[in-house]
CSV table of C-alpha atoms in Angstrom, one decimal:
chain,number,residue,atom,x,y,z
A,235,UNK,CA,78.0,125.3,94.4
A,236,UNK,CA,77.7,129.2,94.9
A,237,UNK,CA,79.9,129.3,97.3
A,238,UNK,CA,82.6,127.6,95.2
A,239,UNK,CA,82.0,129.8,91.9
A,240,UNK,CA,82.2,132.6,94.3
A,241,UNK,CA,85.7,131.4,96.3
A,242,UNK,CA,86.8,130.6,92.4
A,243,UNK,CA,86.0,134.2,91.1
A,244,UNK,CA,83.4,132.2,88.9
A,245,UNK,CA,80.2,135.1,90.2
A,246,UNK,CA,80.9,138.1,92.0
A,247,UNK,CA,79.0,139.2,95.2
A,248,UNK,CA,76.4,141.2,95.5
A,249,UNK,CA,78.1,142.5,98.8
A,250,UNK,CA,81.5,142.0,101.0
A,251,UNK,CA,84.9,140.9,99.6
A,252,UNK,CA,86.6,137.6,98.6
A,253,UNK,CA,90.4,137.1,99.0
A,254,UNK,CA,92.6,134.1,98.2
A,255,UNK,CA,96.1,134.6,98.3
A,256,UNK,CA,95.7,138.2,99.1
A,257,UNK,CA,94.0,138.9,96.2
A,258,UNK,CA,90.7,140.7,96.4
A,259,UNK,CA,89.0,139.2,94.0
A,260,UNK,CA,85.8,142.1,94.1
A,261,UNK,CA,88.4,144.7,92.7
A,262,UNK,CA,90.5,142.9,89.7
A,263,UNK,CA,88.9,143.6,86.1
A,264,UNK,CA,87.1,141.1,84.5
A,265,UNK,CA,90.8,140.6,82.2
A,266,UNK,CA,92.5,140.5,85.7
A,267,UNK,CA,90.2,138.2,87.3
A,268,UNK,CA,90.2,135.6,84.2
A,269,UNK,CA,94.3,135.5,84.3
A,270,UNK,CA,93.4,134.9,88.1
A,271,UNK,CA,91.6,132.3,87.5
A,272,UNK,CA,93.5,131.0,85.1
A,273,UNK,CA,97.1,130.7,86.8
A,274,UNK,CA,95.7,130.2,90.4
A,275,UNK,CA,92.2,128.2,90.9
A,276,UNK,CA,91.8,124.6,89.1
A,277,UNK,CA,88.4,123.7,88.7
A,278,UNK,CA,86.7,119.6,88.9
A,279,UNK,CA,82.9,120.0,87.8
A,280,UNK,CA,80.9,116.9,88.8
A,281,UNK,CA,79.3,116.7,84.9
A,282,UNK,CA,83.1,117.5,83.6
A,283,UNK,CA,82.6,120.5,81.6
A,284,UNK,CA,84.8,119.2,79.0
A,285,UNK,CA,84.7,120.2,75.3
A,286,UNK,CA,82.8,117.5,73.4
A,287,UNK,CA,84.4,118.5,70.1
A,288,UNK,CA,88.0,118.2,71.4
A,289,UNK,CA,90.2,115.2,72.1
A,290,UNK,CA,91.2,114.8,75.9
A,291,UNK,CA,94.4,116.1,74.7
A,292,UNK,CA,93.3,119.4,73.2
A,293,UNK,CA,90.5,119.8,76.3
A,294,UNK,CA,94.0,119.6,78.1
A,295,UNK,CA,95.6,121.6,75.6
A,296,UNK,CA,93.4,124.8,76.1
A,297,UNK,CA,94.6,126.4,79.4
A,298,UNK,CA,98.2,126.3,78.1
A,299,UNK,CA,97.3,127.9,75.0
A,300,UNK,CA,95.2,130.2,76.8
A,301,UNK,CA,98.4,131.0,78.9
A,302,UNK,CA,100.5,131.8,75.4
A,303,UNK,CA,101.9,128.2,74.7
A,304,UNK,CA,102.8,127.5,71.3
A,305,UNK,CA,100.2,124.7,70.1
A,306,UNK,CA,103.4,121.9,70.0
A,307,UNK,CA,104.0,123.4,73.6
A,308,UNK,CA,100.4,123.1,74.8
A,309,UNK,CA,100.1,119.1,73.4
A,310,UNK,CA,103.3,118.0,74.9
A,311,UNK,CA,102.7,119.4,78.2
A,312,UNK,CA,98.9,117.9,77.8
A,313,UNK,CA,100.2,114.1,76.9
A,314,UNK,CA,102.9,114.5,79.8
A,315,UNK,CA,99.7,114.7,82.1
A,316,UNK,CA,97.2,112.3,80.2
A,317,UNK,CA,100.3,110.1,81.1
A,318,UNK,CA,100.7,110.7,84.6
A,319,UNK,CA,96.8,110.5,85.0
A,320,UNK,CA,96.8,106.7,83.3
A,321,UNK,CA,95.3,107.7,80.0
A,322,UNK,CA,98.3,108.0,77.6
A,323,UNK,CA,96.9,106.1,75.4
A,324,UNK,CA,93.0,107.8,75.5
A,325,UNK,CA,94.8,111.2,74.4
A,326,UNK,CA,92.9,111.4,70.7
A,327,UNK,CA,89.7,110.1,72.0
A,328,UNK,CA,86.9,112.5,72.5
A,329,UNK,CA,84.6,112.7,75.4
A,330,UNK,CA,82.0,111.1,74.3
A,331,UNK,CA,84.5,107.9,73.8
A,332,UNK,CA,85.5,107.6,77.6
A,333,UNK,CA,84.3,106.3,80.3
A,334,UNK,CA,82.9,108.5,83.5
A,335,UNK,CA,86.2,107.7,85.5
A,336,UNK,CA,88.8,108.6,82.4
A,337,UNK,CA,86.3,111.8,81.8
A,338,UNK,CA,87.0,113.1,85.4
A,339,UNK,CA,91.0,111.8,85.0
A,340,UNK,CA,90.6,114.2,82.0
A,341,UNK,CA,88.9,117.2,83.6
A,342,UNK,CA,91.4,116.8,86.7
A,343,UNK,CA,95.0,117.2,84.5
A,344,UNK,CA,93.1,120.1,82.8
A,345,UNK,CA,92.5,121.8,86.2
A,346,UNK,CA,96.0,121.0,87.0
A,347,UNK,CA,98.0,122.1,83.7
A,348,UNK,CA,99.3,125.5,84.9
A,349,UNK,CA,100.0,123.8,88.4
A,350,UNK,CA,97.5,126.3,90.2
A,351,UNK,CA,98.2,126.3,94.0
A,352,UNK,CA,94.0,126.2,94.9
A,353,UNK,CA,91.9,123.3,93.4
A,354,UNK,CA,88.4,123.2,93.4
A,355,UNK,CA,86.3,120.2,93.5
A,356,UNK,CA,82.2,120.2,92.9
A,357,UNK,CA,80.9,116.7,93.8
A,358,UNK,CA,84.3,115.5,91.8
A,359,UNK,CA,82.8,111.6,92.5
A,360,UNK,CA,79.2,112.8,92.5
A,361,UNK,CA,79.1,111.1,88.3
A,362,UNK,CA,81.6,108.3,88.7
A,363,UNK,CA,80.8,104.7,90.4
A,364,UNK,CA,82.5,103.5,93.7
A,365,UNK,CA,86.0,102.3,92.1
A,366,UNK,CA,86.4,105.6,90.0
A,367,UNK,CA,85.1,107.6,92.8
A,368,UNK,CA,87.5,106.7,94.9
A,369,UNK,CA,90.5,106.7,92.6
A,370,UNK,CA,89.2,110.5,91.8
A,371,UNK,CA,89.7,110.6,95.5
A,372,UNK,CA,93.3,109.1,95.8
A,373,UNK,CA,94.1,111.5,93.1
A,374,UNK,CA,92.9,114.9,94.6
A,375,UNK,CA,94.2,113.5,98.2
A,376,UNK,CA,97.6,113.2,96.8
A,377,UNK,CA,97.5,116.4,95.2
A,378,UNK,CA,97.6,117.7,99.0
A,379,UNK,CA,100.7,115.8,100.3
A,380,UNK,CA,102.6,115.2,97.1
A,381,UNK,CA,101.9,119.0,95.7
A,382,UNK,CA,101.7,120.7,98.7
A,383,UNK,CA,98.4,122.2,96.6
A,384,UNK,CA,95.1,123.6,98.6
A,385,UNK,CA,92.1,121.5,97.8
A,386,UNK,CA,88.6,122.4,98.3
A,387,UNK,CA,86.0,119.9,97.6
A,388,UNK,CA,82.3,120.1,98.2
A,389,UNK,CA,80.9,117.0,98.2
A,390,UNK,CA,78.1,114.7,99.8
A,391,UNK,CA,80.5,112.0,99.2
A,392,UNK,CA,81.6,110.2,103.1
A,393,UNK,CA,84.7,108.8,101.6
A,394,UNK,CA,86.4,112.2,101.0
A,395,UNK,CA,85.9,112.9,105.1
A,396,UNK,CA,88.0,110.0,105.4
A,397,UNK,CA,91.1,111.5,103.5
A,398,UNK,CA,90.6,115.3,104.4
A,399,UNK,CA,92.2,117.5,106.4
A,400,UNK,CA,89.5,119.9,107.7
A,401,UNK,CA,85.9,119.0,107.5
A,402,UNK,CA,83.7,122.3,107.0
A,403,UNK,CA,79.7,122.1,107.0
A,404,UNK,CA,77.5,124.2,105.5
A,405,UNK,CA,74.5,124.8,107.4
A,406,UNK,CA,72.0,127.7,106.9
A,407,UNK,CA,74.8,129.9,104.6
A,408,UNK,CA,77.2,129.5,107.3
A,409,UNK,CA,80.3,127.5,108.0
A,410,UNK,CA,80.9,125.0,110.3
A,411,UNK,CA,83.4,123.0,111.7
A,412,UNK,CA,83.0,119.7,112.6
């Protein structure tokens, strides 16, 4: 989970650089390195990290109207994606009123709004039960050959070997190939 924050600008080092997309991240001002994140890294937390007090369209809302949409703008852009994710007709319903698979479906058009080239996945099944899980996994693998988009999932989770195109392990802080 370090790792990720750290490859997602989320904590800095202590020592050494990070680049992604030849962009050190280590030197950009925490403004800089917000509207990084913002425009180029997608996040998928296994708990969600969705905001309980908005509706799955305003949680999907908030990146566009961080990135200077107009609120009209930022919903219409949201209920495009709550479509194309299945849930067109969840859009006014909080998170507390969906189900594990529809709050991951959620959390996933959010990471995706700004169409950021790197996606990050934390344990994106690790909440969800088998047939969500591996619809979250159908999703995120056709992010790759439909969107041409850079996914990085960590995950104990077998089935996403399966659909992957490089399998790293992390053993003792270091990466390894298998």
């Amino acid at each position: 989970q370090a790792n990720l924050s750290l490859i997602g600008g989320l904590l800095q080092p202590t020592s050494g650089t990070i680049e992604i997309a030849g962009t050190d991240l280590t030197t950009l001002s925490p403004v800089a390195l917000a509207d990084f994140r913002l425009r180029q890294v997608g996040f998928v937390f296994q708990f969600f990290q969705l905001f309980a007090s908005l509706t799955a369209c305003e949680n999907i809302a908030v990146p566009f109207r961080l990135a200077g949409c107009s609120m009209r703008e930022a919903r219409q852009h949201a209920e495009v994606l709550l479509a194309r994710f299945g849930l067109g007709k969840r859009l006014s319903h909080r998170p507390s009123d969906l189900s594990g698979g529809e709050k991951q479906r959620v959390a996933l058009a959010r990471a995706l709004a700004l169409r950021p080239p790197l996606v990050i996945a934390e344990e994106p099944t690790g909440s969800l039960d088998s047939r969500n899980g591996e619809e979250i996994i159908r999703l995120l693998r056709q992010l790759v050959e439909d969107e041409q988009r850079t996914v990085l999932v960590a995950s104990h989770d077998q089935r996403i070997i399966q659909v992957a195109t490089r399998v790293l392990h992390c053993e003792d802080g270091h990466l390894v190939e298998l």
